[in-house]
mmCIF file of N, CA and C in Angstrom:
data_model
loop_
_atom_site.group_PDB
_atom_site.id
_atom_site.type_symbol
_atom_site.label_atom_id
_atom_site.label_comp_id
_atom_site.label_asym_id
_atom_site.label_seq_id
_atom_site.Cartn_x
_atom_site.Cartn_y
_atom_site.Cartn_z
ATOM 1 N N UNK A 44 -26.293 -10.407 5.727
ATOM 2 C CA UNK A 44 -25.344 -9.330 5.955
ATOM 3 C C UNK A 44 -25.827 -8.075 5.216
ATOM 4 N N UNK A 45 -25.823 -6.934 5.915
ATOM 5 C CA UNK A 45 -26.270 -5.703 5.271
ATOM 6 C C UNK A 45 -25.075 -4.950 4.693
ATOM 7 N N UNK A 46 -25.320 -4.259 3.603
ATOM 8 C CA UNK A 46 -24.250 -3.504 2.948
ATOM 9 C C UNK A 46 -23.954 -2.227 3.725
ATOM 10 N N UNK A 47 -22.842 -1.614 3.398
ATOM 11 C CA UNK A 47 -22.461 -0.340 4.021
ATOM 12 C C UNK A 47 -23.526 0.720 3.738
ATOM 13 N N UNK A 48 -24.053 0.732 2.519
ATOM 14 C CA UNK A 48 -25.103 1.686 2.153
ATOM 15 C C UNK A 48 -26.340 1.488 3.024
ATOM 16 N N UNK A 49 -26.769 0.249 3.187
ATOM 17 C CA UNK A 49 -27.949 -0.034 4.017
ATOM 18 C C UNK A 49 -27.709 0.376 5.464
ATOM 19 N N UNK A 50 -26.484 0.188 5.936
ATOM 20 C CA UNK A 50 -26.134 0.585 7.302
ATOM 21 C C UNK A 50 -26.240 2.106 7.466
ATOM 22 N N UNK A 51 -25.749 2.849 6.492
ATOM 23 C CA UNK A 51 -25.821 4.312 6.543
ATOM 24 C C UNK A 51 -27.273 4.772 6.493
ATOM 25 N N UNK A 52 -28.063 4.172 5.625
ATOM 26 C CA UNK A 52 -29.478 4.534 5.524
ATOM 27 C C UNK A 52 -30.184 4.260 6.841
ATOM 28 N N UNK A 53 -29.910 3.124 7.461
ATOM 29 C CA UNK A 53 -30.537 2.799 8.744
ATOM 30 C C UNK A 53 -30.158 3.836 9.795
ATOM 31 N N UNK A 54 -28.892 4.230 9.837
ATOM 32 C CA UNK A 54 -28.453 5.257 10.783
ATOM 33 C C UNK A 54 -29.150 6.582 10.515
ATOM 34 N N UNK A 55 -29.313 6.909 9.251
ATOM 35 C CA UNK A 55 -29.921 8.179 8.873
ATOM 36 C C UNK A 55 -31.339 8.305 9.397
ATOM 37 N N UNK A 56 -32.059 7.220 9.410
ATOM 38 C CA UNK A 56 -33.467 7.287 9.780
ATOM 39 C C UNK A 56 -33.765 6.700 11.146
ATOM 40 N N UNK A 57 -32.746 6.372 11.912
ATOM 41 C CA UNK A 57 -32.939 5.771 13.230
ATOM 42 C C UNK A 57 -32.587 6.787 14.319
ATOM 43 N N UNK A 58 -33.385 7.833 14.423
ATOM 44 C CA UNK A 58 -33.169 8.884 15.406
ATOM 45 C C UNK A 58 -34.386 8.988 16.310
ATOM 46 N N UNK A 59 -34.173 9.367 17.571
ATOM 47 C CA UNK A 59 -35.303 9.457 18.501
ATOM 48 C C UNK A 59 -36.275 10.590 18.154
ATOM 49 N N UNK A 60 -35.766 11.661 17.560
ATOM 50 C CA UNK A 60 -36.636 12.785 17.189
ATOM 51 C C UNK A 60 -36.210 13.317 15.820
ATOM 52 N N UNK A 61 -37.134 13.971 15.138
ATOM 53 C CA UNK A 61 -36.846 14.516 13.806
ATOM 54 C C UNK A 61 -35.721 15.539 13.830
ATOM 55 N N UNK A 62 -35.660 16.345 14.868
ATOM 56 C CA UNK A 62 -34.640 17.387 14.931
ATOM 57 C C UNK A 62 -33.232 16.786 14.923
ATOM 58 N N UNK A 63 -33.041 15.668 15.594
ATOM 59 C CA UNK A 63 -31.729 15.013 15.606
ATOM 60 C C UNK A 63 -31.366 14.533 14.204
ATOM 61 N N UNK A 64 -32.323 13.939 13.502
ATOM 62 C CA UNK A 64 -32.072 13.479 12.132
ATOM 63 C C UNK A 64 -31.764 14.674 11.228
ATOM 64 N N UNK A 65 -32.514 15.751 11.374
ATOM 65 C CA UNK A 65 -32.293 16.937 10.547
ATOM 66 C C UNK A 65 -30.905 17.527 10.763
ATOM 67 N N UNK A 66 -30.455 17.576 12.013
ATOM 68 C CA UNK A 66 -29.108 18.087 12.301
ATOM 69 C C UNK A 66 -28.046 17.191 11.683
ATOM 70 N N UNK A 67 -28.254 15.875 11.761
ATOM 71 C CA UNK A 67 -27.310 14.918 11.181
ATOM 72 C C UNK A 67 -27.228 15.124 9.668
ATOM 73 N N UNK A 68 -28.390 15.238 9.028
ATOM 74 C CA UNK A 68 -28.427 15.432 7.580
ATOM 75 C C UNK A 68 -27.767 16.753 7.182
ATOM 76 N N UNK A 69 -28.056 17.808 7.908
ATOM 77 C CA UNK A 69 -27.470 19.113 7.621
ATOM 78 C C UNK A 69 -25.950 19.067 7.748
ATOM 79 N N UNK A 70 -25.458 18.459 8.816
ATOM 80 C CA UNK A 70 -24.018 18.359 9.044
ATOM 81 C C UNK A 70 -23.341 17.638 7.874
ATOM 82 N N UNK A 71 -23.883 16.489 7.507
ATOM 83 C CA UNK A 71 -23.249 15.695 6.455
ATOM 84 C C UNK A 71 -23.387 16.342 5.077
ATOM 85 N N UNK A 72 -24.488 17.015 4.828
ATOM 86 C CA UNK A 72 -24.654 17.731 3.560
ATOM 87 C C UNK A 72 -23.649 18.883 3.457
ATOM 88 N N UNK A 73 -23.514 19.647 4.518
ATOM 89 C CA UNK A 73 -22.585 20.775 4.518
ATOM 90 C C UNK A 73 -21.142 20.293 4.371
ATOM 91 N N UNK A 74 -20.789 19.248 5.098
ATOM 92 C CA UNK A 74 -19.434 18.695 5.001
ATOM 93 C C UNK A 74 -19.150 18.212 3.580
ATOM 94 N N UNK A 75 -20.099 17.503 2.986
ATOM 95 C CA UNK A 75 -19.923 17.010 1.620
ATOM 96 C C UNK A 75 -19.795 18.171 0.639
ATOM 97 N N UNK A 76 -20.526 19.236 0.870
ATOM 98 C CA UNK A 76 -20.431 20.414 0.001
ATOM 99 C C UNK A 76 -19.028 21.007 0.040
ATOM 100 N N UNK A 77 -18.439 21.081 1.226
ATOM 101 C CA UNK A 77 -17.069 21.585 1.344
ATOM 102 C C UNK A 77 -16.084 20.665 0.628
ATOM 103 N N UNK A 78 -16.258 19.374 0.781
ATOM 104 C CA UNK A 78 -15.368 18.415 0.117
ATOM 105 C C UNK A 78 -15.506 18.531 -1.400
ATOM 106 N N UNK A 79 -16.728 18.721 -1.874
ATOM 107 C CA UNK A 79 -16.964 18.827 -3.320
ATOM 108 C C UNK A 79 -16.295 20.045 -3.947
ATOM 109 N N UNK A 80 -16.025 21.079 -3.162
ATOM 110 C CA UNK A 80 -15.340 22.248 -3.730
ATOM 111 C C UNK A 80 -13.826 22.175 -3.537
ATOM 112 N N UNK A 81 -13.336 21.019 -3.055
ATOM 113 C CA UNK A 81 -11.904 20.784 -3.026
ATOM 114 C C UNK A 81 -11.225 20.772 -1.675
ATOM 115 N N UNK A 82 -11.969 20.937 -0.601
ATOM 116 C CA UNK A 82 -11.345 20.901 0.726
ATOM 117 C C UNK A 82 -11.069 19.461 1.143
ATOM 118 N N UNK A 83 -10.006 19.286 1.941
ATOM 119 C CA UNK A 83 -9.774 17.955 2.475
ATOM 120 C C UNK A 83 -10.776 17.686 3.601
ATOM 121 N N UNK A 84 -10.884 16.438 3.991
ATOM 122 C CA UNK A 84 -11.919 16.050 4.951
ATOM 123 C C UNK A 84 -11.757 16.733 6.303
ATOM 124 N N UNK A 85 -10.532 16.861 6.779
ATOM 125 C CA UNK A 85 -10.308 17.495 8.086
ATOM 126 C C UNK A 85 -10.746 18.960 8.069
ATOM 127 N N UNK A 86 -10.367 19.690 7.038
ATOM 128 C CA UNK A 86 -10.751 21.103 6.926
ATOM 129 C C UNK A 86 -12.268 21.228 6.760
ATOM 130 N N UNK A 87 -12.863 20.328 5.986
ATOM 131 C CA UNK A 87 -14.319 20.338 5.794
ATOM 132 C C UNK A 87 -15.037 20.118 7.120
ATOM 133 N N UNK A 88 -14.528 19.200 7.938
ATOM 134 C CA UNK A 88 -15.128 18.956 9.255
ATOM 135 C C UNK A 88 -14.998 20.183 10.149
ATOM 136 N N UNK A 89 -13.827 20.810 10.138
ATOM 137 C CA UNK A 89 -13.619 22.009 10.964
ATOM 138 C C UNK A 89 -14.583 23.128 10.572
ATOM 139 N N UNK A 90 -14.699 23.384 9.276
ATOM 140 C CA UNK A 90 -15.591 24.450 8.816
ATOM 141 C C UNK A 90 -17.062 24.112 9.067
ATOM 142 N N UNK A 91 -17.406 22.843 8.912
ATOM 143 C CA UNK A 91 -18.783 22.418 9.182
ATOM 144 C C UNK A 91 -19.109 22.619 10.649
ATOM 145 N N UNK A 92 -18.215 22.183 11.523
ATOM 146 C CA UNK A 92 -18.430 22.374 12.964
ATOM 147 C C UNK A 92 -18.592 23.858 13.291
ATOM 148 N N UNK A 93 -17.716 24.676 12.719
ATOM 149 C CA UNK A 93 -17.765 26.119 12.977
ATOM 150 C C UNK A 93 -19.090 26.709 12.507
ATOM 151 N N UNK A 94 -19.504 26.363 11.307
ATOM 152 C CA UNK A 94 -20.748 26.914 10.744
ATOM 153 C C UNK A 94 -21.971 26.466 11.545
ATOM 154 N N UNK A 95 -21.997 25.198 11.952
ATOM 155 C CA UNK A 95 -23.123 24.688 12.745
ATOM 156 C C UNK A 95 -23.184 25.428 14.082
ATOM 157 N N UNK A 96 -22.038 25.603 14.741
ATOM 158 C CA UNK A 96 -22.019 26.307 16.025
ATOM 159 C C UNK A 96 -22.423 27.774 15.881
ATOM 160 N N UNK A 97 -21.951 28.429 14.822
ATOM 161 C CA UNK A 97 -22.302 29.838 14.600
ATOM 162 C C UNK A 97 -23.805 30.037 14.442
ATOM 163 N N UNK A 98 -24.468 29.047 13.873
ATOM 164 C CA UNK A 98 -25.892 29.177 13.565
ATOM 165 C C UNK A 98 -26.766 28.248 14.395
ATOM 166 N N UNK A 99 -26.246 27.758 15.500
ATOM 167 C CA UNK A 99 -26.947 26.733 16.274
ATOM 168 C C UNK A 99 -28.293 27.186 16.831
ATOM 169 N N UNK A 100 -28.462 28.473 17.035
ATOM 170 C CA UNK A 100 -29.738 28.949 17.593
ATOM 171 C C UNK A 100 -30.837 29.032 16.547
ATOM 172 N N UNK A 101 -30.463 28.961 15.264
ATOM 173 C CA UNK A 101 -31.468 29.104 14.215
ATOM 174 C C UNK A 101 -31.138 28.236 12.996
ATOM 175 N N UNK A 102 -30.833 26.966 13.216
ATOM 176 C CA UNK A 102 -30.470 26.089 12.108
ATOM 177 C C UNK A 102 -31.618 25.880 11.131
ATOM 178 N N UNK A 103 -32.826 25.815 11.632
ATOM 179 C CA UNK A 103 -33.958 25.492 10.771
ATOM 180 C C UNK A 103 -35.030 26.573 10.793
ATOM 181 N N UNK A 104 -34.666 27.760 11.239
ATOM 182 C CA UNK A 104 -35.627 28.857 11.286
ATOM 183 C C UNK A 104 -35.671 29.612 9.976
ATOM 184 N N UNK A 105 -36.560 30.548 9.911
ATOM 185 C CA UNK A 105 -36.682 31.397 8.731
ATOM 186 C C UNK A 105 -35.776 32.604 8.892
ATOM 187 N N UNK A 106 -35.202 33.050 7.804
ATOM 188 C CA UNK A 106 -34.291 34.202 7.830
ATOM 189 C C UNK A 106 -34.957 35.405 7.240
#
């Protein structure tokens, strides 16, 4: 039986392309950052979705 941590790690690295994994990591990092500053999970998800959509054309580009 695999632990919850091992399951999350497997999901993190089981993507068809690097860009999909990078988007997943960015989403979860940003959401966790919002939660760490005191937002509830629902609000953190809303703001993360909004921020990702606002910057979707240049998520990993140079500024």
